[in-house]
Tab-separated table of C-alpha atoms in Angstrom:
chain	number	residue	atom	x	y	z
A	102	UNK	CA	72.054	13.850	-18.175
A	103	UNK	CA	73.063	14.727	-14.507
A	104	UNK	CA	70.558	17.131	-12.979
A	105	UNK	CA	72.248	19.573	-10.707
A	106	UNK	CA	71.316	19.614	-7.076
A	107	UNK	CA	70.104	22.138	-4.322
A	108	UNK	CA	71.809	21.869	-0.873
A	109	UNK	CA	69.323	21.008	1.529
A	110	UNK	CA	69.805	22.173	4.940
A	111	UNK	CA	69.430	18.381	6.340
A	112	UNK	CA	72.575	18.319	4.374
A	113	UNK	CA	71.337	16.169	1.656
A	114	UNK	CA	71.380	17.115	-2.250
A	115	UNK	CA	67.547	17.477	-3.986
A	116	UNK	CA	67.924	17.520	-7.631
A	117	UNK	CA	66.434	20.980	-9.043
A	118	UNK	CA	64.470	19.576	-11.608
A	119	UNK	CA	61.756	16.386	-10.954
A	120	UNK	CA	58.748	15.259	-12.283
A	121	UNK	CA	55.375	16.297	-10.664
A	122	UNK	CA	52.690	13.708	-9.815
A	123	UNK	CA	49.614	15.331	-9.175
A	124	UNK	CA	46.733	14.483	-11.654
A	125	UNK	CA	48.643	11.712	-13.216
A	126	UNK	CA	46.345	9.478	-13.998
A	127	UNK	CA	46.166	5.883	-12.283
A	128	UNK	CA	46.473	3.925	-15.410
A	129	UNK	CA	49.290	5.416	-17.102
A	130	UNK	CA	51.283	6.369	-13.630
A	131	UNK	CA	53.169	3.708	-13.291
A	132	UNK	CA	54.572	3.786	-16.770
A	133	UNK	CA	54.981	7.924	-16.928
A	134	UNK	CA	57.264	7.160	-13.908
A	135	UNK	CA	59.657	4.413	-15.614
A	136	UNK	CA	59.986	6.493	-18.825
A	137	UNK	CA	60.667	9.483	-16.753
A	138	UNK	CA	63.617	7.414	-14.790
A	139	UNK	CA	64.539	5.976	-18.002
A	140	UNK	CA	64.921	9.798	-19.620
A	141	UNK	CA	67.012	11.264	-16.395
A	142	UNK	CA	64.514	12.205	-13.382
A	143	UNK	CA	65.328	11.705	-10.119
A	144	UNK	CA	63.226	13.598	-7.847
A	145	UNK	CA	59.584	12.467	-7.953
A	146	UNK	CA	56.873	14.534	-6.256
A	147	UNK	CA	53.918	12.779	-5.325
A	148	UNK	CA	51.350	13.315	-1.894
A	149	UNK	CA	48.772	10.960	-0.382
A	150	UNK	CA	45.965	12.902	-1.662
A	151	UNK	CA	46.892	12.347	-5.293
A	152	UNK	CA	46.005	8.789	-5.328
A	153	UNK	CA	48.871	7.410	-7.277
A	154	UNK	CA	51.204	6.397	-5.083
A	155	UNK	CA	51.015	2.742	-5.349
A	156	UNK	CA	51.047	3.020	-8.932
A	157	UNK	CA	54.197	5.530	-8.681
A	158	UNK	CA	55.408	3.162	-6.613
A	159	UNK	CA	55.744	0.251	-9.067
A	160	UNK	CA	57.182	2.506	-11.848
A	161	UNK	CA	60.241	2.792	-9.121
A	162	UNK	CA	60.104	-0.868	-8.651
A	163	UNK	CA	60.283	-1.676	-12.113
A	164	UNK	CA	62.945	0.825	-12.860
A	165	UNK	CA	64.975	-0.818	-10.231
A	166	UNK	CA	64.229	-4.364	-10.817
A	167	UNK	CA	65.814	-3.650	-14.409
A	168	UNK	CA	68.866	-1.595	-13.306
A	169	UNK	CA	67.976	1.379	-14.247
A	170	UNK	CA	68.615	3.201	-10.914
A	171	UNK	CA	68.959	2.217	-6.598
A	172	UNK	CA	66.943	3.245	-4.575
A	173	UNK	CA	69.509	5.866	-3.543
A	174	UNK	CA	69.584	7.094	-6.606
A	175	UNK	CA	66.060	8.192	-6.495
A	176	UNK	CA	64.686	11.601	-4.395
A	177	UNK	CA	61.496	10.775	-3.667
A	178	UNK	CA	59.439	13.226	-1.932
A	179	UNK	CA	55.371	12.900	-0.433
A	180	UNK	CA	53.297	14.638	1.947
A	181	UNK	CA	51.293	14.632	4.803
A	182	UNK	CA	47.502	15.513	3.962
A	183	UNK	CA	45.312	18.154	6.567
A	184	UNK	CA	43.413	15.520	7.702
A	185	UNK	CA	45.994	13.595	9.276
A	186	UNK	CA	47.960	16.346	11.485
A	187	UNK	CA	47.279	15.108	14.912
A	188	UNK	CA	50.063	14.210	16.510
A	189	UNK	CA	49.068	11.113	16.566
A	190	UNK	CA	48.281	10.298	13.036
A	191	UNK	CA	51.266	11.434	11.403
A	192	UNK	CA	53.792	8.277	12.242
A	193	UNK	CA	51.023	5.957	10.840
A	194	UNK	CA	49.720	7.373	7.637
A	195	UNK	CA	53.905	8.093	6.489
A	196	UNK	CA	53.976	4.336	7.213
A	197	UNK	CA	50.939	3.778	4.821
A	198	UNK	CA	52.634	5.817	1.936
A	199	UNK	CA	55.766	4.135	2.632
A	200	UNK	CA	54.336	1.172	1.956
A	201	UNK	CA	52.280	2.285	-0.929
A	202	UNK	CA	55.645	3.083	-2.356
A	203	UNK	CA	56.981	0.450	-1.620
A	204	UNK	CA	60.287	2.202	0.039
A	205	UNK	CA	61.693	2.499	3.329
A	206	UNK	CA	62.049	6.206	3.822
A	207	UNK	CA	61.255	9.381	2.192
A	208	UNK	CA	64.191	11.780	1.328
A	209	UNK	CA	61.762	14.462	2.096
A	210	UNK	CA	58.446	13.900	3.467
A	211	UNK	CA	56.091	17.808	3.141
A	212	UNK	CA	53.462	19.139	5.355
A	213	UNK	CA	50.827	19.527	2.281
A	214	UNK	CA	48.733	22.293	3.563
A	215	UNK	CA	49.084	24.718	7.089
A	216	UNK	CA	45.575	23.750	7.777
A	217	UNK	CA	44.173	20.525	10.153
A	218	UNK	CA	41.047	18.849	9.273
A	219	UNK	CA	39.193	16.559	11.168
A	220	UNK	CA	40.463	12.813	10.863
A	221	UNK	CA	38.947	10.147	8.437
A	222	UNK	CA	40.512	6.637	8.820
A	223	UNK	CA	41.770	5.734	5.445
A	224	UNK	CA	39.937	2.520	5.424
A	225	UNK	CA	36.294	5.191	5.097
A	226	UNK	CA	37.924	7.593	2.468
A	227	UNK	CA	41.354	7.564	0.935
A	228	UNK	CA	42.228	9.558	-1.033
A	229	UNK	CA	41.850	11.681	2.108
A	230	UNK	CA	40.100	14.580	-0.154
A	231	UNK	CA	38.850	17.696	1.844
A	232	UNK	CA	35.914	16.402	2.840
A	233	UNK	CA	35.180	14.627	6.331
A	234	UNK	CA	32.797	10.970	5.627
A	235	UNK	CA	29.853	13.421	6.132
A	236	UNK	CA	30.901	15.076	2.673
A	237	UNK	CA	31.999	18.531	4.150
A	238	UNK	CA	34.658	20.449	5.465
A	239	UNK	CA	35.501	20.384	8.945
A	240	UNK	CA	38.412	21.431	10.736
A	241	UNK	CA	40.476	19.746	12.849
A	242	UNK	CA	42.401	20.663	16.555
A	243	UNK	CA	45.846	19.811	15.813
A	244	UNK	CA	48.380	23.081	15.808
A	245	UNK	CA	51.474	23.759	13.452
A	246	UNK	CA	53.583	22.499	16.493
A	247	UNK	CA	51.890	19.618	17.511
A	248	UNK	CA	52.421	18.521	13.687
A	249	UNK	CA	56.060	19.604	13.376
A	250	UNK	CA	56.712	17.803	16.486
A	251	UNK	CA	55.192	14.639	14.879
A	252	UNK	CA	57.044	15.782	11.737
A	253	UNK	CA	60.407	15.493	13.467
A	254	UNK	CA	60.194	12.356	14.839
A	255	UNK	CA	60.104	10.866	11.307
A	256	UNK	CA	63.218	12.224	10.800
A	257	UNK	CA	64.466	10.478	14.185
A	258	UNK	CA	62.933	7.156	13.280
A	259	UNK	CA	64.423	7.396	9.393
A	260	UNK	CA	61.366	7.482	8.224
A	261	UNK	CA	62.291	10.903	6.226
A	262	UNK	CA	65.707	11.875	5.679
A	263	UNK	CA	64.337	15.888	4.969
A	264	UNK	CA	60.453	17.171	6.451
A	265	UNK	CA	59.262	20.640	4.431
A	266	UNK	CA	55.954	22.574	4.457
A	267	UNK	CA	53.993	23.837	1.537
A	268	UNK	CA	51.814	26.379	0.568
A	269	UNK	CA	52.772	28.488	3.749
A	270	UNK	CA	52.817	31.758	4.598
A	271	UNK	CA	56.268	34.001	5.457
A	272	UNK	CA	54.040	34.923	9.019
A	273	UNK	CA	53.742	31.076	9.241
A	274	UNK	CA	56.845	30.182	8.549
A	275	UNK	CA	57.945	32.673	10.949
A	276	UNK	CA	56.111	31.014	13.781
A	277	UNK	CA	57.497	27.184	13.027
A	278	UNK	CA	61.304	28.344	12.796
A	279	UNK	CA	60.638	29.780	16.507
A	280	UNK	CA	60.352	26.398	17.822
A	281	UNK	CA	61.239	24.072	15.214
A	282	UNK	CA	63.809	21.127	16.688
A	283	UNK	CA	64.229	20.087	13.157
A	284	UNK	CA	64.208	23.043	10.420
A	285	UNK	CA	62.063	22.680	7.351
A	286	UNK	CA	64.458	22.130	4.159
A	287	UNK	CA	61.684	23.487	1.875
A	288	UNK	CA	58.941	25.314	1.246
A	289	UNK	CA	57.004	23.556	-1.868
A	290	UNK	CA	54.452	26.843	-3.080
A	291	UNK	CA	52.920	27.853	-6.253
A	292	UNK	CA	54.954	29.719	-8.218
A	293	UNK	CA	55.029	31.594	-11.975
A	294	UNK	CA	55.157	34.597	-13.824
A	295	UNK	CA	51.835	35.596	-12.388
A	296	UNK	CA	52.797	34.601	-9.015
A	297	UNK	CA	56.010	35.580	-8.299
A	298	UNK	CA	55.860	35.652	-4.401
A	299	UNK	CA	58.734	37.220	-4.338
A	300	UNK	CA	59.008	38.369	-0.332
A	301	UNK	CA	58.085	34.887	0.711
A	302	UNK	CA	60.629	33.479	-1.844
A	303	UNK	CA	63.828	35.780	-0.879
A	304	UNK	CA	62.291	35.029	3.200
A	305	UNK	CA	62.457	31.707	3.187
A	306	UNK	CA	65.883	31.499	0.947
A	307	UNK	CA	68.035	33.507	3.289
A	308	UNK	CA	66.633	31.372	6.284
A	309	UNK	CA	68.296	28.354	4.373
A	310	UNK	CA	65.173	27.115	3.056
A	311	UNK	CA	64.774	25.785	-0.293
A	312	UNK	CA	62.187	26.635	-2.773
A	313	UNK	CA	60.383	24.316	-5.169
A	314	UNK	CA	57.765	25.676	-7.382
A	315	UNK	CA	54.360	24.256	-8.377
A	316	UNK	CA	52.536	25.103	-11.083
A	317	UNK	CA	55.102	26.558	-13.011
A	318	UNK	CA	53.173	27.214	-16.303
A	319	UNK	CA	50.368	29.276	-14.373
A	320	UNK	CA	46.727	28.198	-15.531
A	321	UNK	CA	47.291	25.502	-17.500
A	322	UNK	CA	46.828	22.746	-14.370
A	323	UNK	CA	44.118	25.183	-13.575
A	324	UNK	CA	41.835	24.903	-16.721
A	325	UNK	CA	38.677	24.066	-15.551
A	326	UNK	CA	38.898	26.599	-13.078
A	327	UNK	CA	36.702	29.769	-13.916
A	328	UNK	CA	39.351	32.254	-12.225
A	329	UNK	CA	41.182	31.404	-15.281
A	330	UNK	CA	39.080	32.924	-17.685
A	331	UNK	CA	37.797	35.595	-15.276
A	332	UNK	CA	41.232	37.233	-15.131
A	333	UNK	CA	41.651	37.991	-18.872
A	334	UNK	CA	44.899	36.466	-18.518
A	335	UNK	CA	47.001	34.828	-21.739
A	336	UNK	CA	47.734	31.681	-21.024
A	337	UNK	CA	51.839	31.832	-20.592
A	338	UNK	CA	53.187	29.752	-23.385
A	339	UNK	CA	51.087	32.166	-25.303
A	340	UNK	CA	52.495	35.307	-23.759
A	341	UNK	CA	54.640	37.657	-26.205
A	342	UNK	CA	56.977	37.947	-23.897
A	343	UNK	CA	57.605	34.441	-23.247
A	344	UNK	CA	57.521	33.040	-26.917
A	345	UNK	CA	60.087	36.345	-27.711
A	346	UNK	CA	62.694	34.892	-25.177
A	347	UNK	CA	61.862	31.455	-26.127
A	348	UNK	CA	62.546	32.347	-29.875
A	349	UNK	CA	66.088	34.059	-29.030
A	350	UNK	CA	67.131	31.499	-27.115
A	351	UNK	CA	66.009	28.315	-29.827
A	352	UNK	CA	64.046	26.914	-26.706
A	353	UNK	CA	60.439	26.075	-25.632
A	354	UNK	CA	57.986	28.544	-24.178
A	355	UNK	CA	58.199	25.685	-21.223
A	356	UNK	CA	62.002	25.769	-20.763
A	357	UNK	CA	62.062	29.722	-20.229
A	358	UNK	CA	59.460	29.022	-17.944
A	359	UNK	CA	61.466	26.654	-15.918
A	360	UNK	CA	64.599	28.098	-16.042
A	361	UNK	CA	63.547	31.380	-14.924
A	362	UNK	CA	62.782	29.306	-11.700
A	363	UNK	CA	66.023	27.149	-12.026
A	364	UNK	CA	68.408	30.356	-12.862
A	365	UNK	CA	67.128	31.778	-9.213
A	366	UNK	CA	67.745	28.749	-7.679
A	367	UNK	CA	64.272	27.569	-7.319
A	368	UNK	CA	63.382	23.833	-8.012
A	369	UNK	CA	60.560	22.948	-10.533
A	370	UNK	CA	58.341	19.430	-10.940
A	371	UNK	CA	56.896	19.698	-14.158
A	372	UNK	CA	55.257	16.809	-15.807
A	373	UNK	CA	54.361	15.141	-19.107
A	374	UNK	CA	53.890	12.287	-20.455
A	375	UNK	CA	55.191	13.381	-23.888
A	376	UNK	CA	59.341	12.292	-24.185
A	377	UNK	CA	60.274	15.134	-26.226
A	378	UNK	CA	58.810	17.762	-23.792
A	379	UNK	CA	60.353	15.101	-20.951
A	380	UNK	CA	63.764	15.470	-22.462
A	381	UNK	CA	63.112	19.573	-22.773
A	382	UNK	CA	61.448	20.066	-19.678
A	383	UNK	CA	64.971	18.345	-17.748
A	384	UNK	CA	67.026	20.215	-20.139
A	385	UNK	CA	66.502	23.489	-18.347
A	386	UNK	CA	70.096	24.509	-17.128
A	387	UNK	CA	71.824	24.477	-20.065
A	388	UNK	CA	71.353	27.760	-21.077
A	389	UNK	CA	71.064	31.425	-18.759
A	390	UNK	CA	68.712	34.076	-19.180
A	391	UNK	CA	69.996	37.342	-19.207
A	392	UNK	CA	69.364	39.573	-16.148
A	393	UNK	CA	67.018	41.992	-17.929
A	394	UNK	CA	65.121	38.747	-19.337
A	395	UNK	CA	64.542	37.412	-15.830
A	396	UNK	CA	63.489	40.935	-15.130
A	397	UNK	CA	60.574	41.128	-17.888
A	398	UNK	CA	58.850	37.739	-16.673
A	399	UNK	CA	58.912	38.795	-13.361
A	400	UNK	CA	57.153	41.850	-14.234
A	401	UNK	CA	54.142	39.782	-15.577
A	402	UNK	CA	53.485	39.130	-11.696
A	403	UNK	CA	49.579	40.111	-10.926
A	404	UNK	CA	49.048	38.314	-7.784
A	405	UNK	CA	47.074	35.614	-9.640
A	406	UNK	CA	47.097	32.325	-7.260
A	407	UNK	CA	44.694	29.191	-8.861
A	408	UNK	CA	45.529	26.171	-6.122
A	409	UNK	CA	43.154	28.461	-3.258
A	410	UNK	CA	40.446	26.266	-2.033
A	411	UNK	CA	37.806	29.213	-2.258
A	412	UNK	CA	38.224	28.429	-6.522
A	413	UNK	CA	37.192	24.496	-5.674
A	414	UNK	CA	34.043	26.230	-3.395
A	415	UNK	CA	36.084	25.050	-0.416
A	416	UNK	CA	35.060	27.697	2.603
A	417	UNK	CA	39.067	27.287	3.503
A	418	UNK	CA	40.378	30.560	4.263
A	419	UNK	CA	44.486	29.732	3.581
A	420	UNK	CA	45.809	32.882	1.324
């Protein structure tokens, strides 16, 4: 199965559809990422803070070793974490993930979070976390710029072929386009029926900057959250209106979920480790939504955002 692509404006193709790697578990994330090559994926998404790159790392290795795929087959994507967005830091710690990859450039290397903490060498804590080696938030100096700037010379070193942000605001995003050398191809944010975003979506899409979409089934990444239960909220496989459009169509609560993304030209990363929901979960352009279906999941929007660092107790004022 071919995936179809997104037109980045670095001029390279990102496949719309890839497998997500955050809270893949150690232990089985080497395999989840062969299967997933073996069953179509292309574009994985992993980030230093998820602790799994080595291990995603040698699922690509294996996959290759065996013919499976190139490397240029592959779209893989990381990111930079807060505590590493001094200018300084940011050449060094792509090299690190590099290597824990075990590749020689990212096709698109992410700016996780608009925020700078204070540096921790990796060899005291890594995964970076939130948390400095004293066991608490603290900020760090470095602005958007200074990291951009950084950002941009990974691109002129081909160490990234594509740099993007994620979990930015439009006001934000605003700001970096004023003096951004290299453009951001995308803007990675959370994204569902409950969170439609819609400004910042249409925003950043007529400045030429692709979407991707985390999260896209709402709470269910988000269960041991208590935001999840406070807001009353079905979870959305469960939603009438979901299952209704799911049922008409003869497809999962999941794939109406991920091609309402896909239809608008918004890239999704879901994940499992289950190959019939794999198989489903990449099968998501093979079928439309009609307008006034796309209409009646965006009307479930209520503003409801679960990746906030004030739900982990995190005194991180992003949103």
């Amino acid at each position: 199965m071919t995936t179809p692509t997104i037109k980045l404006s670095s001029g390279y193709d990102m496949p719309i559809v890839g497998f997500g790697l955050w809270k893949v578990n150690n232990d089985t994330c080497a395999d989840q990422v062969y299967e997933a090559i073996k069953a179509g994926y292309r574009l994985f998404d992993g980030a230093c803070d998820y602790g799994n790159e080595v291990e995603a790392g040698q699922g690509v290795a294996r996959a290759i070793k065996e013919g499976i795929v190139r490397r240029e087959d592959l779209f893989i994507v990381s990111k930079l974490w807060n505590s590493f967005h001094d200018g300084d830091r940011v050449e060094p710690i792509a090299r690190k993930q590099l290597a824990d990859w075990g590749v020689d450039y990212f096709d698109l290397y992410i700016v996780h979070f608009p925020i700078s903490l204070k540096y921790v060498d990796p060899s005291v804590r890594y995964p970076p976390s939130w948390n400095s080696e004293a066991g608490k938030v603290e900020l760090g100096n470095a602005t958007i710029q200074e990291t951009w700037t950084a950002m941009e010379s990974l691109v002129d070193k081909s160490l990234a072929r594509s740099i993007g942000i994620s979990n930015f605001s439009a006001q934000l995003l605003m700001d970096l386009l004023r003096y951004a050398r290299v453009r951001p191809a995308t803007l990675q944010i959370e994204h569902h029926p409950y969170l439609t975003q819609t400004r910042l979506v249409d925003y950043a899409q007529r400045e030429g900057i692709a979407i991707t979409a985390y999260s896209s089934f709402g709470p269910l990444s988000f269960l041991e959250l208590q935001v999840t239960k406070a807001e009353n909220t079905p979870p959305l496989f469960e939603h009438e209106t979901i299952k209704s459009i799911a049922a008409k169509h003869g497809k999962t609560p999941a794939q109406v979920l991920l091609r309402w993304a896909t239809q608008r030209n918004i890239a999704v990363i879901p994940k499992s480790n289950n190959p019939a929901r794999l198989a489903q979960n990449l099968d998501v352009v093979g079928f439309d939504l009609e307008s006034t279906e796309i209409e009646a999941i965006s009307a479930l929007d209520k503003g409801l955002r679960f990746n906030d660092p004030h739900n982990y107790d995190l005194p991180v004022t992003i949103f």
